[in-house]
């Protein structure tokens, strides 16, 4: 038996387990054995399990089969197009050949990756697995036919000029006979060689598309999605058995390599296969950034290097709604009062003191003197009047517009002189200083005309010149490289000084790197390229802990944060006669449906598997970390049986295949969005998908770039559900007014709805307004406890977990004092300084 035949037999036998994946693996690829999560290889799980307890062997075999099937379909599509276009051009010739040549050249010149991104963006988000498979196959197939068509065209043109073809035509052979007997058979060697070349490249193409989120998605497994999970440093360090899909991919590509089919095994390895494997390993290592930390023996850099998970949306503090923009605006602007993360109290900042109330219920703010904007203009009472007027203007759309209304009325602001301002509220307020915390002071001399002309939302955008952005914060914007980084330099006119009289800030600058992937952030931190990571991914905690000594890092677990992660269901009324929105509103507006969904979710497993136990299951929007205002309500106990009983009592039923149907017979199915920059929320969505599958609900998971997700939720409202998080700032109930008042800008579950959904929504709105003016702390706590009880019962959002606040900081950063009320941990960045030498 020849060696070449032996190799072919080995290759064919190697494909048997892939083709027969359903018989080889004992477990379904999407079944979650949560009690066996992250288990090493064993008799029950020969390739171990992943983070959610899914059998890696089953996922690798089924994933490889899916990737190979996609490559078969894509290769067939490519060769079919190539034979038709190239054959027609070569056989007909003349004007048709000229036009088809232009088509071929155009296909070769198209930047297909951008076209694929555009096509995917135009398609529905939650594609079922079968449709996603066809999408990937077709997208890959239509991108690679140009080169093959040129070869077919050349062969056909040459064949039609051969003497035997000319002789057959002279003897009266028909065109069909010439094609079938002479021309097309001559193309088979070219077609076969192109198939051998294209097939392995299309396997890699499917891997690339799925890796980038354009192909298969959870819970379906392909080699691309499985390899995408290896971007986590935590996975590579603690679960090496999950490298199995990489090994399978390498072996598959090698097996289709032409020299491997023709040469002895040892010569094939010597002819570049080893280099290919090394290149793949190097690419994987560079993707996850796993390199040895490089601590420096020199004095630490004077600037502070931080990471952002997304690009900011604006530099305008009035229109900033996303957390990234808000955190950067805190560098550029200052407030009258700010929240001390250590004491949780509002402390004076630009204000020197707050006096009152007087007999008429008015307050007086005395401003610090001698403060100027960077352009030399003095800061005074007129700027305070202007700023509070802007933030209370409903036409501007500020996120603070509701929080600043007391008793349903905007505050009245009057300048008494250059350094004193009088505030008059529509009703009493328990903590007026806290109310003003988080409201940046704006330069009236720069923005008043723009505000009067109702153009304020168009200024200080991402394209604004850095010098045009004027604020009272400790830093100024120096440069902005879109999608890369932002650099800030000290504000030379910043008013604060330290105890020795030295002007703050002490840092020479701040560089904010835009790094969407949390694992890449950790890799950059360990490599010495970042100094602080706040709101740290809990799965990376162990990775950093093992390398902290060598990388000169300190880890801090501050316990339960104020952040609450939740499932957001779109409770909007249907817009027009759209069947999909009508069905969605029928399900989501049914409180029994929401309660059944909540009861089916295994929050304890979410906290254990997604957050390594560094999170707390919650049943309402106030986490246990908010010790002052938490009402003590427990998280629901998971019970699929009780959830099914609740659905049955509400008129839902199941078909013969166990799929949930509503009272009108419509199948219950929807799509859940999760941010691509937050792997934890993607895992939560996958677990939610499995939990609701037990109720017969078909949930599709779609990962979106963070800004695109926010646009769908806050602007277009084109979504079914999403995994989101809020909180993390001030623990006072007034910080949540924008969420729970019906006209609030972050009333996400029914944003902008004209009428309340039910009496409970009206009651929550009324209670939030009442507590805002209640001076008696126990009564205020009782009112907010009632709000929490209403949220837990009626579930306008479905609370899931509250993660611990984890922070990593490079040693030698003095003054660093994070707290649970400051998610970015840099609330006192103006006081931070590097020690002379790293300990």
Short mmCIF file of C-alpha atoms in Angstrom, two decimals, residues 83-351:
data_model
loop_
_atom_site.label_atom_id
_atom_site.label_comp_id
_atom_site.label_asym_id
_atom_site.label_seq_id
_atom_site.Cartn_x
_atom_site.Cartn_y
_atom_site.Cartn_z
CA UNK A 83 -17.56 27.93 -13.41
CA UNK A 84 -20.62 29.86 -14.60
CA UNK A 85 -18.96 33.29 -14.82
CA UNK A 86 -15.55 32.09 -16.00
CA UNK A 87 -17.06 29.52 -18.39
CA UNK A 88 -19.40 32.01 -20.03
CA UNK A 89 -16.69 34.60 -20.38
CA UNK A 90 -14.22 32.17 -21.92
CA UNK A 91 -16.71 30.35 -24.17
CA UNK A 92 -18.82 33.23 -25.49
CA UNK A 93 -16.05 35.81 -25.57
CA UNK A 94 -16.58 39.14 -27.35
CA UNK A 95 -18.60 41.76 -25.42
CA UNK A 96 -19.80 39.31 -22.77
CA UNK A 97 -16.24 38.40 -21.86
CA UNK A 98 -15.43 42.08 -21.43
CA UNK A 99 -18.34 42.69 -19.08
CA UNK A 100 -17.72 39.55 -17.07
CA UNK A 101 -14.04 40.47 -16.77
CA UNK A 102 -15.10 43.75 -15.20
CA UNK A 103 -17.33 41.85 -12.77
CA UNK A 104 -14.47 39.53 -11.82
CA UNK A 105 -12.05 42.43 -11.34
CA UNK A 106 -14.64 44.24 -9.26
CA UNK A 107 -15.15 41.23 -7.01
CA UNK A 108 -11.41 41.03 -6.43
CA UNK A 109 -11.24 44.75 -5.56
CA UNK A 110 -14.14 44.81 -3.06
CA UNK A 111 -13.06 45.08 0.63
CA UNK A 112 -15.15 42.10 1.61
CA UNK A 113 -14.66 42.35 5.36
CA UNK A 114 -16.39 45.75 5.45
CA UNK A 115 -19.14 44.52 3.17
CA UNK A 116 -19.66 41.52 5.45
CA UNK A 117 -19.91 43.81 8.46
CA UNK A 118 -22.52 45.94 6.69
CA UNK A 119 -24.54 42.90 5.59
CA UNK A 120 -24.48 41.42 9.08
CA UNK A 121 -25.55 44.73 10.62
CA UNK A 122 -28.56 44.88 8.27
CA UNK A 123 -29.78 41.41 9.22
CA UNK A 124 -31.81 40.51 12.32
CA UNK A 125 -29.72 40.23 15.47
CA UNK A 126 -30.93 36.95 16.87
CA UNK A 127 -30.52 34.62 13.92
CA UNK A 128 -31.32 30.99 14.71
CA UNK A 129 -28.46 28.54 14.38
CA UNK A 130 -29.59 27.18 11.00
CA UNK A 131 -29.92 30.66 9.51
CA UNK A 132 -26.60 31.74 10.98
CA UNK A 133 -25.00 28.66 9.40
CA UNK A 134 -26.42 29.53 5.98
CA UNK A 135 -25.39 33.16 6.44
CA UNK A 136 -21.79 32.24 7.18
CA UNK A 137 -21.65 29.75 4.32
CA UNK A 138 -23.07 32.16 1.76
CA UNK A 139 -20.98 35.13 2.93
CA UNK A 140 -17.81 33.09 2.74
CA UNK A 141 -18.80 31.52 -0.57
CA UNK A 142 -19.49 34.77 -2.42
CA UNK A 143 -16.21 36.37 -1.40
CA UNK A 144 -13.68 33.99 -2.97
CA UNK A 145 -14.84 33.19 -6.49
CA UNK A 146 -12.92 35.85 -8.44
CA UNK A 147 -9.56 34.10 -8.63
CA UNK A 148 -11.13 30.73 -9.48
CA UNK A 149 -13.24 32.36 -12.21
CA UNK A 150 -10.14 33.80 -13.87
CA UNK A 151 -8.54 30.37 -14.00
CA UNK A 152 -11.68 28.73 -15.40
CA UNK A 153 -12.01 31.49 -17.99
CA UNK A 154 -8.42 31.00 -19.12
CA UNK A 155 -8.83 27.22 -19.42
CA UNK A 156 -12.09 27.54 -21.36
CA UNK A 157 -10.62 30.09 -23.77
CA UNK A 158 -7.61 27.87 -24.39
CA UNK A 159 -9.78 24.77 -24.85
CA UNK A 160 -12.07 26.42 -27.39
CA UNK A 161 -9.00 27.12 -29.54
CA UNK A 162 -7.73 23.56 -29.52
CA UNK A 163 -7.71 21.79 -32.89
CA UNK A 164 -9.94 18.93 -31.77
CA UNK A 165 -12.59 21.38 -30.61
CA UNK A 166 -12.38 23.34 -33.84
CA UNK A 167 -12.63 20.09 -35.79
CA UNK A 168 -15.68 18.96 -33.84
CA UNK A 169 -17.34 22.31 -34.48
CA UNK A 170 -16.53 22.04 -38.20
CA UNK A 171 -18.14 18.59 -38.27
CA UNK A 172 -21.38 20.07 -36.96
CA UNK A 173 -21.15 19.44 -33.22
CA UNK A 174 -23.67 21.54 -31.30
CA UNK A 175 -22.61 24.08 -28.67
CA UNK A 176 -24.10 21.92 -25.90
CA UNK A 177 -22.10 18.89 -27.06
CA UNK A 178 -18.91 20.94 -27.22
CA UNK A 179 -19.48 22.17 -23.67
CA UNK A 180 -20.35 18.80 -22.14
CA UNK A 181 -17.86 16.64 -24.04
CA UNK A 182 -14.83 18.88 -24.44
CA UNK A 183 -14.87 22.28 -22.70
CA UNK A 184 -16.24 21.52 -19.24
CA UNK A 185 -14.24 18.28 -18.78
CA UNK A 186 -11.13 20.33 -19.43
CA UNK A 187 -11.96 22.55 -16.42
CA UNK A 188 -12.29 19.70 -13.91
CA UNK A 189 -8.56 19.64 -12.99
CA UNK A 190 -8.69 23.38 -12.33
CA UNK A 191 -11.91 23.05 -10.34
CA UNK A 192 -10.50 20.16 -8.32
CA UNK A 193 -7.28 22.02 -7.55
CA UNK A 194 -9.22 25.14 -6.57
CA UNK A 195 -11.43 23.05 -4.29
CA UNK A 196 -8.34 21.64 -2.59
CA UNK A 197 -7.01 25.17 -2.11
CA UNK A 198 -10.26 26.89 -1.16
CA UNK A 199 -11.64 24.34 1.28
CA UNK A 200 -9.02 24.76 4.05
CA UNK A 201 -9.00 28.51 3.52
CA UNK A 202 -12.78 28.57 3.94
CA UNK A 203 -12.49 26.57 7.15
CA UNK A 204 -10.22 29.33 8.44
CA UNK A 205 -12.61 31.96 7.04
CA UNK A 206 -15.50 30.52 9.05
CA UNK A 207 -13.29 30.51 12.12
CA UNK A 208 -12.40 34.15 11.53
CA UNK A 209 -16.00 35.28 10.98
CA UNK A 210 -17.30 33.49 14.05
CA UNK A 211 -14.33 34.78 16.06
CA UNK A 212 -15.32 38.33 15.06
CA UNK A 213 -18.97 37.74 15.97
CA UNK A 214 -20.24 37.66 12.37
CA UNK A 215 -21.03 33.96 12.28
CA UNK A 216 -22.31 31.42 14.75
CA UNK A 217 -23.33 32.53 18.23
CA UNK A 218 -24.24 30.89 21.51
CA UNK A 219 -25.22 28.21 22.20
CA UNK A 220 -24.19 26.72 18.83
CA UNK A 221 -20.53 25.75 18.71
CA UNK A 222 -18.13 26.20 15.81
CA UNK A 223 -14.36 26.20 15.83
CA UNK A 224 -14.48 29.99 15.56
CA UNK A 225 -16.65 30.52 18.63
CA UNK A 226 -14.66 27.95 20.64
CA UNK A 227 -11.34 29.56 19.76
CA UNK A 228 -12.83 32.96 20.56
CA UNK A 229 -13.28 31.80 24.16
CA UNK A 230 -9.50 31.36 24.42
CA UNK A 231 -8.91 35.10 24.44
CA UNK A 232 -9.26 34.90 28.22
CA UNK A 233 -6.02 34.69 30.18
CA UNK A 234 -7.97 32.98 32.92
CA UNK A 235 -8.97 30.15 30.56
CA UNK A 236 -5.47 29.65 29.21
CA UNK A 237 -3.92 29.52 32.66
CA UNK A 238 -6.48 27.39 34.47
CA UNK A 239 -8.12 25.29 31.73
CA UNK A 240 -5.46 24.20 29.22
CA UNK A 241 -7.71 21.38 27.98
CA UNK A 242 -9.81 24.00 26.24
CA UNK A 243 -7.02 24.40 23.68
CA UNK A 244 -8.53 21.31 22.00
CA UNK A 245 -10.26 23.31 19.21
CA UNK A 246 -6.93 24.93 18.30
CA UNK A 247 -5.30 21.51 17.99
CA UNK A 248 -8.20 20.20 15.91
CA UNK A 249 -8.10 23.24 13.62
CA UNK A 250 -4.35 22.92 13.06
CA UNK A 251 -4.65 19.21 12.29
CA UNK A 252 -7.55 19.76 9.91
CA UNK A 253 -5.75 22.46 7.96
CA UNK A 254 -2.58 20.34 7.80
CA UNK A 255 -4.56 17.35 6.54
CA UNK A 256 -5.88 19.38 3.60
CA UNK A 257 -2.47 20.76 2.72
CA UNK A 258 -1.35 19.63 -0.73
CA UNK A 259 2.25 18.71 0.18
CA UNK A 260 0.90 16.64 3.07
CA UNK A 261 -0.96 14.49 0.55
CA UNK A 262 2.05 13.98 -1.69
CA UNK A 263 5.06 13.75 0.58
CA UNK A 264 6.15 11.55 3.46
CA UNK A 265 5.02 12.73 6.85
CA UNK A 266 8.46 13.72 8.09
CA UNK A 267 9.15 15.76 4.92
CA UNK A 268 5.78 17.48 5.16
CA UNK A 269 6.62 18.59 8.67
CA UNK A 270 9.93 19.83 7.44
CA UNK A 271 8.35 21.86 4.67
CA UNK A 272 6.62 24.50 6.67
CA UNK A 273 3.94 22.76 8.74
CA UNK A 274 5.92 23.40 11.89
CA UNK A 275 6.19 27.03 10.92
CA UNK A 276 2.43 27.20 10.44
CA UNK A 277 1.79 25.75 13.88
CA UNK A 278 4.29 28.15 15.38
CA UNK A 279 2.58 31.03 13.58
CA UNK A 280 -0.83 29.98 14.89
CA UNK A 281 0.50 29.65 18.42
CA UNK A 282 2.15 33.06 18.13
CA UNK A 283 -1.07 34.60 16.81
CA UNK A 284 -3.06 33.09 19.66
CA UNK A 285 -0.54 34.34 22.19
CA UNK A 286 -0.61 37.82 20.70
CA UNK A 287 -4.41 37.80 20.68
CA UNK A 288 -4.71 37.15 24.38
CA UNK A 289 -1.60 39.15 25.18
CA UNK A 290 -0.10 36.43 27.36
CA UNK A 291 3.43 37.52 27.92
CA UNK A 292 5.65 37.68 30.92
CA UNK A 293 5.16 40.83 32.99
CA UNK A 294 7.97 43.25 32.67
CA UNK A 295 8.32 45.12 35.92
CA UNK A 296 10.64 48.09 35.76
CA UNK A 297 13.43 48.83 38.16
CA UNK A 298 13.22 52.50 37.26
CA UNK A 299 11.07 55.10 38.96
CA UNK A 300 7.44 54.83 37.87
CA UNK A 301 6.14 57.06 35.08
CA UNK A 302 4.68 60.38 36.18
CA UNK A 303 1.50 59.95 34.17
CA UNK A 304 -1.35 57.61 35.06
CA UNK A 305 -2.40 55.03 32.48
CA UNK A 306 -5.99 53.77 32.62
CA UNK A 307 -8.23 51.67 30.36
CA UNK A 308 -11.60 52.39 28.80
CA UNK A 309 -13.89 49.58 27.63
CA UNK A 310 -15.39 51.72 24.89
CA UNK A 311 -14.89 54.96 23.04
CA UNK A 312 -16.54 57.96 24.74
CA UNK A 313 -19.62 59.23 22.98
CA UNK A 314 -19.09 62.91 23.76
CA UNK A 315 -17.03 65.42 25.73
CA UNK A 316 -20.20 67.37 26.49
CA UNK A 317 -21.12 66.76 30.16
CA UNK A 318 -24.69 67.89 29.57
CA UNK A 319 -25.53 65.22 27.00
CA UNK A 320 -23.27 62.46 28.34
CA UNK A 321 -25.36 59.40 29.19
CA UNK A 322 -22.80 56.59 29.01
CA UNK A 323 -20.42 55.75 31.85
CA UNK A 324 -17.27 56.18 29.75
CA UNK A 325 -18.11 59.75 28.77
CA UNK A 326 -19.12 60.57 32.35
CA UNK A 327 -15.85 59.24 33.77
CA UNK A 328 -13.74 61.27 31.34
CA UNK A 329 -15.81 64.40 31.89
CA UNK A 330 -14.95 64.09 35.59
CA UNK A 331 -11.34 64.80 34.57
CA UNK A 332 -12.32 67.91 32.63
CA UNK A 333 -14.99 69.46 34.82
CA UNK A 334 -15.64 70.17 38.49
CA UNK A 335 -18.79 70.39 40.62
CA UNK A 336 -20.05 72.43 43.53
CA UNK A 337 -20.04 69.32 45.72
CA UNK A 338 -18.78 65.80 45.19
CA UNK A 339 -19.26 62.44 46.91
CA UNK A 340 -16.38 61.27 49.08
CA UNK A 341 -15.99 57.55 48.28
CA UNK A 342 -14.67 56.83 51.78
CA UNK A 343 -17.32 58.59 53.88
CA UNK A 344 -20.16 58.44 51.31
CA UNK A 345 -20.93 62.06 52.19
CA UNK A 346 -21.25 65.10 49.94
CA UNK A 347 -18.28 67.41 50.52
CA UNK A 348 -17.66 70.95 49.17
CA UNK A 349 -15.67 71.27 45.96
CA UNK A 350 -16.11 74.52 44.03
CA UNK A 351 -18.47 75.61 46.80
#
